[in-house]
Amino acid sequence: MGFTRSIARIACAMGLLIFTFGAPVCRARCEHTAYAYEDRVVVMACNKVGAPELRIILLDDAGALKVSGRFIMPSDRLFDTAGHYKSFLMLVRWNKLEVYDLTDITHPTLAATFDLKKRGSFPGYERIEQTGANKILVMTSLGTVEVTTDGEPAKWSIMEVPPSKDLEKKMTGRPPEWRFADQNERTVVVRESAQFRYELAWREKSSTGEILHRQYLRKVDVATQRAASEMLLGEHLETID
């Protein structure tokens, strides 16, 4: 029961796994998912009026944690996996690869969108992986494509990659970004400077028949080990049948 519950919690967090284990379920509600790299945390969640938005949080030692930039998303589907290339953020949302320009973090923009054609059902962990100076491999449950990043995103090209044993093996391995959504990873350090440590942390609140999982971004003073700043990124409600 404990193993089944843990797997279901993770599957609810980002929807990366194809398999379903039953028992707990996620109640339909406005949830969130997160990704982190270099000096920023990226979150997709709903704003105060319920509209889905992309939020960019800059990890800056000089000030408190805050949302530096926002972008209203074209749909409310959470991203299945994420990656980055130079100043561009890449999100896979079902059959779309979306590229966002974060050159100006305060004003993120959608730079390009590519259609991902369904060529079968490929179980495992979806991922975006840079394989060369201008080559990105995007592996999803629909199939794998190689993105050539020449010029601006609108000029990028994608080429379908046929299924292979190597790709199948790669998708069975858990990608590093999975830890940002895994509710069993209680604390994940995303950046550390001489003065502060930035970490993602999950907290739970249980009541009859349900568990509320809340994910926080914390800025911890290395010397005192106390939180200098903290913000709630989002929450997932798990119901137990």
XYZ file of C-alpha atoms in Angstrom:
241
model
C 0.000 0.000 0.000
C 2.832 2.428 0.903
C 4.663 1.781 -2.398
C 1.447 2.193 -4.386
C 0.637 5.452 -2.626
C 4.121 6.848 -3.241
C 4.022 6.072 -6.966
C 0.575 7.614 -7.289
C 1.725 10.789 -5.547
C 4.559 11.212 -8.047
C 2.329 10.465 -11.039
C -0.090 13.159 -9.890
C 2.690 15.704 -9.555
C 3.745 15.949 -13.214
C 2.078 13.154 -15.156
C 5.404 11.888 -16.540
C 4.759 8.212 -15.897
C 2.535 6.285 -18.252
C 1.656 3.564 -15.771
C -1.246 3.850 -13.292
C -1.244 2.010 -9.978
C -4.720 2.832 -8.625
C -5.592 3.506 -4.955
C -4.932 7.249 -4.340
C -6.081 9.764 -6.928
C -5.557 13.487 -7.449
C -8.668 15.591 -7.184
C -9.336 17.863 -10.149
C -8.112 21.296 -9.062
C -5.638 23.942 -10.022
C -2.277 22.323 -9.334
C 1.276 23.256 -10.282
C 4.582 21.912 -11.508
C 8.106 23.278 -11.163
C 11.484 23.266 -12.879
C 14.782 24.839 -11.794
C 18.106 25.648 -13.428
C 21.007 28.060 -12.923
C 19.635 31.038 -10.901
C 15.908 30.613 -11.482
C 12.879 28.509 -10.625
C 10.086 28.146 -13.168
C 6.561 27.336 -11.990
C 3.336 26.769 -13.875
C 0.315 27.395 -11.664
C -2.945 29.332 -11.566
C -3.196 32.977 -10.628
C -5.784 34.522 -8.315
C -8.514 34.427 -10.962
C -7.769 30.833 -11.941
C -5.903 31.547 -15.189
C -2.833 29.326 -15.813
C 0.429 31.229 -15.888
C 4.148 30.659 -16.096
C 6.077 32.279 -13.250
C 9.807 32.984 -13.219
C 11.446 33.362 -9.815
C 14.978 34.752 -9.781
C 17.227 33.368 -7.029
C 18.839 36.621 -5.938
C 20.906 36.879 -2.749
C 20.145 40.617 -2.557
C 16.412 40.337 -1.909
C 13.464 38.249 -0.776
C 11.974 35.560 -3.000
C 9.434 36.960 -5.448
C 7.973 36.348 -8.896
C 10.129 38.288 -11.343
C 8.107 37.585 -14.487
C 4.765 36.099 -15.544
C 3.250 34.795 -18.760
C -0.396 33.749 -19.231
C -0.371 30.253 -20.719
C -2.388 29.242 -23.799
C -3.994 26.307 -21.928
C -4.205 24.940 -18.392
C -2.374 21.663 -19.066
C 0.696 21.313 -16.843
C 4.006 20.726 -18.576
C 5.127 17.097 -18.826
C 8.825 17.877 -18.914
C 11.100 20.891 -19.251
C 14.560 21.855 -20.453
C 16.580 24.936 -21.293
C 18.981 26.178 -23.946
C 20.836 29.482 -23.503
C 18.122 32.038 -22.577
C 15.281 29.806 -23.765
C 12.985 27.619 -21.690
C 11.472 24.555 -23.399
C 8.256 22.922 -22.187
C 6.507 19.809 -23.471
C 2.761 19.957 -22.948
C 1.262 16.792 -24.446
C 1.639 17.261 -28.237
C 3.302 20.682 -28.173
C 6.897 21.770 -27.664
C 6.804 25.391 -26.504
C 9.867 27.626 -26.424
C 9.864 30.695 -24.171
C 12.359 33.529 -24.384
C 13.597 34.513 -20.903
C 16.193 37.041 -22.067
C 14.126 39.631 -20.195
C 12.999 37.634 -17.157
C 10.489 40.317 -16.198
C 8.709 39.868 -19.545
C 8.921 36.223 -20.713
C 7.532 35.648 -24.200
C 6.434 32.639 -26.248
C 9.051 32.476 -29.020
C 7.956 29.350 -30.922
C 5.637 26.336 -30.814
C 6.218 22.979 -32.505
C 3.712 20.152 -33.019
C 4.695 16.695 -31.767
C 3.048 13.934 -33.795
C 1.908 10.760 -32.082
C 3.869 7.826 -33.504
C 3.004 5.256 -30.878
C 2.972 4.858 -27.114
C 6.368 5.017 -25.434
C 6.278 4.451 -21.661
C 8.802 5.880 -19.256
C 10.097 9.277 -18.157
C 9.752 12.116 -20.625
C 12.822 14.321 -20.925
C 14.614 17.074 -22.831
C 18.339 16.515 -23.251
C 21.012 18.537 -25.023
C 23.159 16.173 -27.113
C 25.316 18.672 -29.034
C 26.162 22.346 -29.427
C 22.919 22.933 -31.348
C 21.086 19.626 -30.886
C 18.303 18.888 -28.378
C 16.658 15.491 -27.984
C 13.018 15.649 -26.887
C 11.709 12.272 -25.695
C 7.990 11.957 -24.965
C 5.295 9.300 -24.745
C 4.353 10.207 -28.347
C 7.833 9.630 -29.777
C 11.255 11.261 -29.969
C 12.346 14.281 -32.031
C 15.674 16.010 -32.484
C 15.599 19.802 -32.415
C 18.261 21.781 -34.267
C 18.628 25.164 -32.558
C 20.039 27.295 -35.366
C 19.094 30.976 -35.155
C 16.042 32.231 -33.322
C 13.487 29.645 -32.047
C 11.086 30.397 -34.923
C 13.822 29.095 -37.261
C 14.557 25.943 -35.285
C 13.764 22.652 -37.001
C 12.604 19.303 -35.655
C 13.211 15.855 -37.100
C 11.515 12.649 -36.011
C 13.845 10.033 -34.517
C 12.823 6.390 -35.053
C 12.316 4.192 -31.971
C 15.347 2.215 -30.813
C 16.525 0.092 -27.920
C 18.835 2.919 -26.818
C 15.947 5.407 -26.619
C 13.784 2.877 -24.816
C 16.543 2.308 -22.270
C 17.098 6.045 -21.840
C 13.417 6.636 -21.067
C 13.442 4.007 -18.318
C 16.001 6.051 -16.387
C 14.776 8.802 -14.096
C 15.928 12.231 -15.393
C 17.465 14.733 -12.933
C 14.544 17.185 -13.263
C 12.170 14.560 -11.915
C 13.301 15.427 -8.394
C 11.591 18.833 -8.660
C 8.166 17.127 -8.732
C 8.776 14.050 -6.581
C 6.825 14.524 -3.365
C 8.961 11.839 -1.719
C 12.007 14.098 -2.145
C 11.320 16.149 0.949
C 14.004 18.767 0.223
C 15.853 19.451 -3.034
C 18.661 22.031 -3.192
C 18.493 23.987 -6.459
C 21.251 26.546 -5.855
C 23.765 27.461 -3.156
C 25.903 30.560 -2.757
C 28.348 31.502 -0.024
C 25.517 33.055 1.990
C 22.285 31.318 1.004
C 20.928 27.903 0.030
C 17.830 27.736 -2.173
C 15.693 24.646 -1.868
C 12.350 23.150 -2.844
C 10.546 21.575 0.090
C 7.297 19.609 0.478
C 5.053 19.747 3.530
C 1.982 17.637 4.187
C -1.245 18.212 6.058
C -3.444 15.159 6.593
C -7.147 14.917 7.331
C -9.751 12.179 6.978
C -9.454 10.647 3.511
C -7.029 13.163 2.062
C -3.512 14.590 2.196
C -2.667 18.134 1.130
C 0.860 18.398 -0.319
C 2.312 21.911 -0.412
C 5.552 22.786 -2.173
C 7.614 25.746 -0.993
C 10.685 27.539 -2.287
C 12.965 28.446 0.611
C 15.968 30.772 0.861
C 18.007 29.523 3.813
C 20.800 31.430 5.523
C 23.808 29.089 5.460
C 25.247 30.472 8.705
C 22.093 30.236 10.829
C 20.242 27.494 8.883
C 17.101 29.603 9.187
C 14.803 30.586 6.335
C 15.464 34.175 5.247
C 12.579 34.037 2.769
C 9.947 31.501 1.777
C 7.126 31.304 -0.746
C 4.391 28.777 -1.535
C 4.636 27.495 -5.107
C 1.469 25.402 -5.172
C -0.344 22.436 -3.712
C -1.668 18.994 -4.675
C -4.605 17.336 -2.947
C -4.405 13.561 -2.731
C -7.548 11.624 -1.813
C -7.362 8.130 -0.345
C -10.121 5.669 -1.278
